[in-house]
Amino acid sequence: MTIVRWEPLRELSSLQSDMNRFFDAMFQAPAGGGQTAQLRRWTPAMDLAETEDAFVLRADLPGVSQEDVSIELEDTVLTVSGERKSDHEHKGEGFSRVERAFGAFSRSLTLPQGVDPEAIAAQFTDGVLEVRIPKPEQRKPRRIAIKGEQRELEAEAA
C-alpha cells in the first residue's frame, strides 16, 4: 500500500474543474450546431454615472446594430435589451472554435420616482449606447400660509 499525502489545494483544483465543466455544459451552445447553438448567454458591460443634472448609462455593444437594440421605460424600470447575432458560418467539414458570445440580452435598472420619460435621450455611436436620463426636479418643501380670523388687539386702557 502506498501512502499519498493529502493536498487540499489539489482537491480544490479538481472541484473547480468539475464546476467549470458543469457551467460550460449549462450555458454554452450544444455541439450539434442547430438553432439552439445560436442562443448563448451574453451580458454586455454597462456603466452608470451620475452627473449634476442627469444619470448617464453607457453600454458596450460591439457587433450589435442600432436596429437590434430596444430601450423601454415601464414605471421606474429602464430596460435595455437586444441581440448580438452570430457571424460565423457552419461548415460541413472541420471544426471551428467560437469563443465570442452572442445571443439575446436584457439589462434593467430602477430609476428614481419623477423621471420624465419624454426627456430621456439615447445615442448609439461606434458600438457604444449612451442613454441620458435627466434627474427629476427636487421637490422642495413649500411653506403654506394659514388663513383664518385676524383679530386686532386693542390696547386696553389701564
mmCIF file of N, CA and C in Angstrom, residues 43-150:
data_model
loop_
_atom_site.group_PDB
_atom_site.id
_atom_site.type_symbol
_atom_site.label_atom_id
_atom_site.label_comp_id
_atom_site.label_asym_id
_atom_site.label_seq_id
_atom_site.Cartn_x
_atom_site.Cartn_y
_atom_site.Cartn_z
ATOM 1 N N THR A 43 -23.930 39.041 -21.669
ATOM 2 C CA THR A 43 -24.325 40.216 -20.902
ATOM 3 C C THR A 43 -23.337 41.337 -21.208
ATOM 4 N N PRO A 44 -23.799 42.372 -21.890
ATOM 5 C CA PRO A 44 -22.875 43.466 -22.208
ATOM 6 C C PRO A 44 -22.488 44.247 -20.959
ATOM 7 N N ALA A 45 -21.287 44.806 -20.994
ATOM 8 C CA ALA A 45 -20.808 45.625 -19.878
ATOM 9 C C ALA A 45 -21.499 46.980 -19.920
ATOM 10 N N MET A 46 -21.913 47.462 -18.747
ATOM 11 C CA MET A 46 -22.587 48.757 -18.657
ATOM 12 C C MET A 46 -22.014 49.568 -17.506
ATOM 13 N N ASP A 47 -21.956 50.879 -17.713
ATOM 14 C CA ASP A 47 -21.556 51.823 -16.667
ATOM 15 C C ASP A 47 -22.722 52.759 -16.423
ATOM 16 N N LEU A 48 -22.911 53.142 -15.181
ATOM 17 C CA LEU A 48 -23.924 54.132 -14.833
ATOM 18 C C LEU A 48 -23.225 55.225 -14.041
ATOM 19 N N ALA A 49 -23.252 56.440 -14.595
ATOM 20 C CA ALA A 49 -22.605 57.577 -13.941
ATOM 21 C C ALA A 49 -23.672 58.597 -13.577
ATOM 22 N N GLU A 50 -23.409 59.322 -12.505
ATOM 23 C CA GLU A 50 -24.329 60.373 -12.083
ATOM 24 C C GLU A 50 -23.628 61.707 -12.243
ATOM 25 N N THR A 51 -24.234 62.588 -13.026
ATOM 26 C CA THR A 51 -23.713 63.942 -13.165
ATOM 27 C C THR A 51 -24.599 64.862 -12.329
ATOM 28 N N GLU A 52 -24.334 66.136 -12.430
ATOM 29 C CA GLU A 52 -25.101 67.089 -11.628
ATOM 30 C C GLU A 52 -26.582 67.099 -12.004
ATOM 31 N N ASP A 53 -26.865 66.910 -13.297
ATOM 32 C CA ASP A 53 -28.250 67.026 -13.739
ATOM 33 C C ASP A 53 -28.823 65.776 -14.409
ATOM 34 N N ALA A 54 -28.023 64.692 -14.494
ATOM 35 C CA ALA A 54 -28.537 63.503 -15.192
ATOM 36 C C ALA A 54 -27.831 62.239 -14.730
ATOM 37 N N PHE A 55 -28.446 61.101 -15.055
ATOM 38 C CA PHE A 55 -27.810 59.798 -14.944
ATOM 39 C C PHE A 55 -27.411 59.429 -16.369
ATOM 40 N N VAL A 56 -26.201 58.897 -16.538
ATOM 41 C CA VAL A 56 -25.726 58.541 -17.870
ATOM 42 C C VAL A 56 -25.373 57.056 -17.865
ATOM 43 N N LEU A 57 -26.078 56.313 -18.703
ATOM 44 C CA LEU A 57 -25.853 54.881 -18.850
ATOM 45 C C LEU A 57 -25.082 54.658 -20.142
ATOM 46 N N ARG A 58 -23.952 53.955 -20.056
ATOM 47 C CA ARG A 58 -23.183 53.610 -21.251
ATOM 48 C C ARG A 58 -23.046 52.099 -21.303
ATOM 49 N N ALA A 59 -23.350 51.530 -22.472
ATOM 50 C CA ALA A 59 -23.276 50.087 -22.658
ATOM 51 C C ALA A 59 -22.400 49.773 -23.859
ATOM 52 N N ASP A 60 -21.464 48.853 -23.680
ATOM 53 C CA ASP A 60 -20.635 48.401 -24.786
ATOM 54 C C ASP A 60 -21.395 47.327 -25.545
ATOM 55 N N LEU A 61 -21.710 47.614 -26.800
ATOM 56 C CA LEU A 61 -22.467 46.683 -27.631
ATOM 57 C C LEU A 61 -21.747 46.429 -28.953
ATOM 58 N N PRO A 62 -20.521 45.891 -28.907
ATOM 59 C CA PRO A 62 -19.805 45.654 -30.155
ATOM 60 C C PRO A 62 -20.503 44.584 -30.983
ATOM 61 N N GLY A 63 -20.578 44.818 -32.271
ATOM 62 C CA GLY A 63 -21.194 43.848 -33.160
ATOM 63 C C GLY A 63 -22.709 43.863 -33.153
ATOM 64 N N VAL A 64 -23.301 44.821 -32.456
ATOM 65 C CA VAL A 64 -24.765 44.934 -32.399
ATOM 66 C C VAL A 64 -25.171 46.162 -33.198
ATOM 67 N N SER A 65 -26.145 45.999 -34.069
ATOM 68 C CA SER A 65 -26.615 47.152 -34.832
ATOM 69 C C SER A 65 -27.664 47.903 -34.022
ATOM 70 N N GLN A 66 -27.831 49.147 -34.350
ATOM 71 C CA GLN A 66 -28.787 50.007 -33.647
ATOM 72 C C GLN A 66 -30.200 49.432 -33.732
ATOM 73 N N GLU A 67 -30.527 48.798 -34.841
ATOM 74 C CA GLU A 67 -31.865 48.236 -35.023
ATOM 75 C C GLU A 67 -32.127 47.042 -34.111
ATOM 76 N N ASP A 68 -31.059 46.421 -33.595
ATOM 77 C CA ASP A 68 -31.212 45.244 -32.731
ATOM 78 C C ASP A 68 -31.250 45.601 -31.248
ATOM 79 N N VAL A 69 -31.345 46.903 -30.935
ATOM 80 C CA VAL A 69 -31.369 47.347 -29.538
ATOM 81 C C VAL A 69 -32.699 48.018 -29.248
ATOM 82 N N SER A 70 -33.239 47.740 -28.069
ATOM 83 C CA SER A 70 -34.505 48.334 -27.645
ATOM 84 C C SER A 70 -34.335 48.915 -26.241
ATOM 85 N N ILE A 71 -34.904 50.099 -26.033
ATOM 86 C CA ILE A 71 -34.885 50.739 -24.719
ATOM 87 C C ILE A 71 -36.334 51.008 -24.330
ATOM 88 N N GLU A 72 -36.734 50.515 -23.163
ATOM 89 C CA GLU A 72 -38.108 50.700 -22.702
ATOM 90 C C GLU A 72 -38.116 51.196 -21.266
ATOM 91 N N LEU A 73 -39.085 52.038 -20.962
ATOM 92 C CA LEU A 73 -39.283 52.515 -19.597
ATOM 93 C C LEU A 73 -40.690 52.162 -19.175
ATOM 94 N N GLU A 74 -40.792 51.366 -18.125
ATOM 95 C CA GLU A 74 -42.101 50.992 -17.584
ATOM 96 C C GLU A 74 -42.090 51.328 -16.099
ATOM 97 N N ASP A 75 -42.969 52.228 -15.702
ATOM 98 C CA ASP A 75 -42.972 52.772 -14.343
ATOM 99 C C ASP A 75 -41.604 53.402 -14.086
ATOM 100 N N THR A 76 -40.818 52.828 -13.194
ATOM 101 C CA THR A 76 -39.494 53.382 -12.919
ATOM 102 C C THR A 76 -38.383 52.434 -13.355
ATOM 103 N N VAL A 77 -38.689 51.432 -14.160
ATOM 104 C CA VAL A 77 -37.694 50.446 -14.582
ATOM 105 C C VAL A 77 -37.309 50.683 -16.043
ATOM 106 N N LEU A 78 -36.036 50.993 -16.266
ATOM 107 C CA LEU A 78 -35.498 51.180 -17.611
ATOM 108 C C LEU A 78 -34.848 49.865 -18.032
ATOM 109 N N THR A 79 -35.234 49.347 -19.190
ATOM 110 C CA THR A 79 -34.703 48.075 -19.687
ATOM 111 C C THR A 79 -34.054 48.288 -21.043
ATOM 112 N N VAL A 80 -32.808 47.855 -21.143
ATOM 113 C CA VAL A 80 -32.082 47.860 -22.412
ATOM 114 C C VAL A 80 -31.969 46.401 -22.829
ATOM 115 N N SER A 81 -32.479 46.086 -24.009
ATOM 116 C CA SER A 81 -32.427 44.702 -24.474
ATOM 117 C C SER A 81 -32.076 44.679 -25.945
ATOM 118 N N GLY A 82 -31.694 43.514 -26.412
ATOM 119 C CA GLY A 82 -31.348 43.372 -27.816
ATOM 120 C C GLY A 82 -30.734 42.025 -28.084
ATOM 121 N N GLU A 83 -30.025 41.946 -29.210
ATOM 122 C CA GLU A 83 -29.419 40.684 -29.602
ATOM 123 C C GLU A 83 -28.181 40.939 -30.439
ATOM 124 N N ARG A 84 -27.119 40.203 -30.124
ATOM 125 C CA ARG A 84 -25.929 40.191 -30.972
ATOM 126 C C ARG A 84 -25.977 38.881 -31.736
ATOM 127 N N LYS A 85 -26.007 38.985 -33.054
ATOM 128 C CA LYS A 85 -26.155 37.804 -33.895
ATOM 129 C C LYS A 85 -24.801 37.192 -34.200
ATOM 130 N N SER A 86 -24.806 35.893 -34.365
ATOM 131 C CA SER A 86 -23.592 35.160 -34.679
ATOM 132 C C SER A 86 -23.177 35.483 -36.112
ATOM 133 N N ASP A 87 -21.876 35.682 -36.323
ATOM 134 C CA ASP A 87 -21.414 35.968 -37.672
ATOM 135 C C ASP A 87 -20.533 34.858 -38.232
ATOM 136 N N HIS A 88 -20.446 33.732 -37.517
ATOM 137 C CA HIS A 88 -19.652 32.633 -38.061
ATOM 138 C C HIS A 88 -20.551 31.676 -38.843
ATOM 139 N N GLU A 89 -19.959 31.013 -39.796
ATOM 140 C CA GLU A 89 -20.720 30.101 -40.646
ATOM 141 C C GLU A 89 -20.477 28.669 -40.204
ATOM 142 N N HIS A 90 -21.519 27.860 -40.302
ATOM 143 C CA HIS A 90 -21.369 26.440 -40.020
ATOM 144 C C HIS A 90 -20.853 25.774 -41.285
ATOM 145 N N LYS A 91 -19.774 25.050 -41.168
ATOM 146 C CA LYS A 91 -19.185 24.392 -42.328
ATOM 147 C C LYS A 91 -19.418 22.892 -42.211
ATOM 148 N N GLY A 92 -19.504 22.255 -43.357
ATOM 149 C CA GLY A 92 -19.755 20.823 -43.377
ATOM 150 C C GLY A 92 -18.595 20.005 -42.848
ATOM 151 N N GLU A 93 -17.383 20.503 -43.008
ATOM 152 C CA GLU A 93 -16.215 19.760 -42.569
ATOM 153 C C GLU A 93 -15.392 20.610 -41.610
ATOM 154 N N GLY A 94 -14.604 19.938 -40.836
ATOM 155 C CA GLY A 94 -13.684 20.632 -39.953
ATOM 156 C C GLY A 94 -14.341 21.076 -38.655
ATOM 157 N N PHE A 95 -13.572 21.745 -37.882
ATOM 158 C CA PHE A 95 -14.019 22.196 -36.578
ATOM 159 C C PHE A 95 -13.630 23.642 -36.416
ATOM 160 N N SER A 96 -14.538 24.431 -35.930
ATOM 161 C CA SER A 96 -14.203 25.814 -35.639
ATOM 162 C C SER A 96 -14.478 26.091 -34.165
ATOM 163 N N ARG A 97 -13.664 26.900 -33.591
ATOM 164 C CA ARG A 97 -13.827 27.250 -32.181
ATOM 165 C C ARG A 97 -14.452 28.631 -32.112
ATOM 166 N N VAL A 98 -15.534 28.750 -31.381
ATOM 167 C CA VAL A 98 -16.242 30.013 -31.239
ATOM 168 C C VAL A 98 -16.167 30.430 -29.779
ATOM 169 N N GLU A 99 -15.459 31.512 -29.505
ATOM 170 C CA GLU A 99 -15.323 31.992 -28.136
ATOM 171 C C GLU A 99 -16.100 33.267 -27.876
ATOM 172 N N ARG A 100 -16.388 34.035 -28.918
ATOM 173 C CA ARG A 100 -17.134 35.269 -28.723
ATOM 174 C C ARG A 100 -18.595 34.914 -28.454
ATOM 175 N N ALA A 101 -19.128 35.474 -27.402
ATOM 176 C CA ALA A 101 -20.512 35.181 -27.031
ATOM 177 C C ALA A 101 -21.469 35.982 -27.898
ATOM 178 N N PHE A 102 -22.630 35.447 -28.104
ATOM 179 C CA PHE A 102 -23.664 36.103 -28.874
ATOM 180 C C PHE A 102 -25.001 35.651 -28.338
ATOM 181 N N GLY A 103 -26.053 36.307 -28.781
ATOM 182 C CA GLY A 103 -27.393 35.937 -28.334
ATOM 183 C C GLY A 103 -28.126 37.139 -27.782
ATOM 184 N N ALA A 104 -29.272 36.857 -27.210
ATOM 185 C CA ALA A 104 -30.125 37.919 -26.663
ATOM 186 C C ALA A 104 -29.605 38.360 -25.301
ATOM 187 N N PHE A 105 -29.860 39.628 -24.976
ATOM 188 C CA PHE A 105 -29.500 40.163 -23.663
ATOM 189 C C PHE A 105 -30.590 41.100 -23.194
ATOM 190 N N SER A 106 -30.629 41.317 -21.898
ATOM 191 C CA SER A 106 -31.561 42.261 -21.307
ATOM 192 C C SER A 106 -30.982 42.720 -19.974
ATOM 193 N N ARG A 107 -30.911 44.046 -19.797
ATOM 194 C CA ARG A 107 -30.427 44.625 -18.540
ATOM 195 C C ARG A 107 -31.443 45.653 -18.084
ATOM 196 N N SER A 108 -31.759 45.644 -16.802
ATOM 197 C CA SER A 108 -32.756 46.568 -16.252
ATOM 198 C C SER A 108 -32.179 47.288 -15.050
ATOM 199 N N LEU A 109 -32.630 48.530 -14.862
ATOM 200 C CA LEU A 109 -32.270 49.266 -13.661
ATOM 201 C C LEU A 109 -33.450 50.134 -13.245
ATOM 202 N N THR A 110 -33.541 50.342 -11.955
ATOM 203 C CA THR A 110 -34.638 51.123 -11.399
ATOM 204 C C THR A 110 -34.219 52.583 -11.280
ATOM 205 N N LEU A 111 -35.052 53.463 -11.801
ATOM 206 C CA LEU A 111 -34.794 54.901 -11.766
ATOM 207 C C LEU A 111 -35.564 55.524 -10.610
ATOM 208 N N PRO A 112 -35.150 56.701 -10.161
ATOM 209 C CA PRO A 112 -35.898 57.362 -9.097
ATOM 210 C C PRO A 112 -37.280 57.816 -9.580
ATOM 211 N N GLN A 113 -38.183 58.003 -8.656
ATOM 212 C CA GLN A 113 -39.523 58.482 -8.980
ATOM 213 C C GLN A 113 -39.429 59.876 -9.600
ATOM 214 N N GLY A 114 -40.322 60.166 -10.544
ATOM 215 C CA GLY A 114 -40.412 61.505 -11.107
ATOM 216 C C GLY A 114 -39.599 61.739 -12.361
ATOM 217 N N VAL A 115 -38.924 60.706 -12.899
ATOM 218 C CA VAL A 115 -38.165 60.889 -14.133
ATOM 219 C C VAL A 115 -39.148 61.116 -15.281
ATOM 220 N N ASP A 116 -38.864 62.126 -16.105
ATOM 221 C CA ASP A 116 -39.712 62.442 -17.257
ATOM 222 C C ASP A 116 -39.329 61.537 -18.424
ATOM 223 N N PRO A 117 -40.197 60.593 -18.822
ATOM 224 C CA PRO A 117 -39.852 59.677 -19.916
ATOM 225 C C PRO A 117 -39.579 60.395 -21.235
ATOM 226 N N GLU A 118 -40.221 61.536 -21.464
ATOM 227 C CA GLU A 118 -40.026 62.275 -22.713
ATOM 228 C C GLU A 118 -38.653 62.941 -22.784
ATOM 229 N N ALA A 119 -37.987 63.112 -21.654
ATOM 230 C CA ALA A 119 -36.696 63.793 -21.627
ATOM 231 C C ALA A 119 -35.518 62.834 -21.764
ATOM 232 N N ILE A 120 -35.766 61.536 -21.750
ATOM 233 C CA ILE A 120 -34.694 60.554 -21.881
ATOM 234 C C ILE A 120 -34.229 60.538 -23.331
ATOM 235 N N ALA A 121 -32.898 60.587 -23.519
ATOM 236 C CA ALA A 121 -32.327 60.602 -24.867
ATOM 237 C C ALA A 121 -31.280 59.500 -24.985
ATOM 238 N N ALA A 122 -31.227 58.867 -26.158
ATOM 239 C CA ALA A 122 -30.258 57.796 -26.393
ATOM 240 C C ALA A 122 -29.488 58.071 -27.675
ATOM 241 N N GLN A 123 -28.212 57.662 -27.659
ATOM 242 C CA GLN A 123 -27.352 57.834 -28.820
ATOM 243 C C GLN A 123 -26.508 56.572 -28.967
ATOM 244 N N PHE A 124 -26.326 56.121 -30.192
ATOM 245 C CA PHE A 124 -25.565 54.902 -30.467
ATOM 246 C C PHE A 124 -24.416 55.258 -31.409
ATOM 247 N N THR A 125 -23.179 55.191 -30.896
ATOM 248 C CA THR A 125 -22.017 55.568 -31.684
ATOM 249 C C THR A 125 -20.896 54.560 -31.482
ATOM 250 N N ASP A 126 -20.380 54.025 -32.585
ATOM 251 C CA ASP A 126 -19.230 53.112 -32.561
ATOM 252 C C ASP A 126 -19.418 51.943 -31.586
ATOM 253 N N GLY A 127 -20.593 51.386 -31.546
ATOM 254 C CA GLY A 127 -20.842 50.224 -30.691
ATOM 255 C C GLY A 127 -21.066 50.554 -29.232
ATOM 256 N N VAL A 128 -21.202 51.828 -28.904
ATOM 257 C CA VAL A 128 -21.460 52.232 -27.518
ATOM 258 C C VAL A 128 -22.811 52.937 -27.475
ATOM 259 N N LEU A 129 -23.690 52.421 -26.650
ATOM 260 C CA LEU A 129 -25.002 53.034 -26.439
ATOM 261 C C LEU A 129 -24.899 53.952 -25.230
ATOM 262 N N GLU A 130 -25.348 55.210 -25.397
ATOM 263 C CA GLU A 130 -25.364 56.153 -24.276
ATOM 264 C C GLU A 130 -26.794 56.626 -24.082
ATOM 265 N N VAL A 131 -27.307 56.430 -22.877
ATOM 266 C CA VAL A 131 -28.660 56.859 -22.536
ATOM 267 C C VAL A 131 -28.535 57.923 -21.453
ATOM 268 N N ARG A 132 -29.063 59.122 -21.728
ATOM 269 C CA ARG A 132 -29.046 60.226 -20.751
ATOM 270 C C ARG A 132 -30.424 60.344 -20.141
ATOM 271 N N ILE A 133 -30.468 60.244 -18.822
ATOM 272 C CA ILE A 133 -31.725 60.281 -18.084
ATOM 273 C C ILE A 133 -31.677 61.495 -17.158
ATOM 274 N N PRO A 134 -32.380 62.578 -17.516
ATOM 275 C CA PRO A 134 -32.363 63.766 -16.649
ATOM 276 C C PRO A 134 -32.928 63.434 -15.268
ATOM 277 N N LYS A 135 -32.273 63.979 -14.269
ATOM 278 C CA LYS A 135 -32.754 63.760 -12.905
ATOM 279 C C LYS A 135 -34.078 64.482 -12.704
ATOM 280 N N PRO A 136 -34.943 63.909 -11.898
ATOM 281 C CA PRO A 136 -36.192 64.626 -11.603
ATOM 282 C C PRO A 136 -35.885 65.848 -10.747
ATOM 283 N N GLU A 137 -36.738 66.860 -10.900
ATOM 284 C CA GLU A 137 -36.552 68.055 -10.086
ATOM 285 C C GLU A 137 -36.765 67.701 -8.620
ATOM 286 N N GLN A 138 -35.910 68.258 -7.804
ATOM 287 C CA GLN A 138 -36.045 68.019 -6.369
ATOM 288 C C GLN A 138 -37.283 68.729 -5.867
ATOM 289 N N ARG A 139 -38.055 68.036 -5.153
ATOM 290 C CA ARG A 139 -39.243 68.672 -4.577
ATOM 291 C C ARG A 139 -38.830 69.400 -3.311
ATOM 292 N N LYS A 140 -39.041 70.671 -3.362
ATOM 293 C CA LYS A 140 -38.657 71.499 -2.225
ATOM 294 C C LYS A 140 -39.875 71.676 -1.327
ATOM 295 N N PRO A 141 -39.643 71.743 -0.041
ATOM 296 C CA PRO A 141 -40.779 71.971 0.839
ATOM 297 C C PRO A 141 -41.390 73.340 0.563
ATOM 298 N N ARG A 142 -42.664 73.389 0.585
ATOM 299 C CA ARG A 142 -43.372 74.633 0.303
ATOM 300 C C ARG A 142 -44.045 75.100 1.579
ATOM 301 N N ARG A 143 -43.853 76.348 1.863
ATOM 302 C CA ARG A 143 -44.474 76.903 3.063
ATOM 303 C C ARG A 143 -45.904 77.283 2.717
ATOM 304 N N ILE A 144 -46.813 76.840 3.544
ATOM 305 C CA ILE A 144 -48.229 77.089 3.316
ATOM 306 C C ILE A 144 -48.714 78.088 4.357
ATOM 307 N N ALA A 145 -49.325 79.152 3.854
ATOM 308 C CA ALA A 145 -49.851 80.183 4.753
ATOM 309 C C ALA A 145 -51.149 79.681 5.376
ATOM 310 N N ILE A 146 -51.319 79.989 6.620
ATOM 311 C CA ILE A 146 -52.540 79.614 7.339
ATOM 312 C C ILE A 146 -53.481 80.798 7.323
ATOM 313 N N LYS A 147 -54.663 80.540 6.818
ATOM 314 C CA LYS A 147 -55.647 81.606 6.762
ATOM 315 C C LYS A 147 -56.647 81.398 7.893
ATOM 316 N N GLY A 148 -57.111 82.477 8.409
ATOM 317 C CA GLY A 148 -58.083 82.400 9.491
ATOM 318 C C GLY A 148 -58.492 83.798 9.911
ATOM 319 N N GLU A 149 -59.164 83.861 11.019
ATOM 320 C CA GLU A 149 -59.596 85.165 11.513
ATOM 321 C C GLU A 149 -58.399 85.950 11.994
ATOM 322 N N GLN A 150 -58.396 87.177 11.621
ATOM 323 C CA GLN A 150 -57.358 88.043 12.137
ATOM 324 C C GLN A 150 -58.019 88.986 13.126
#
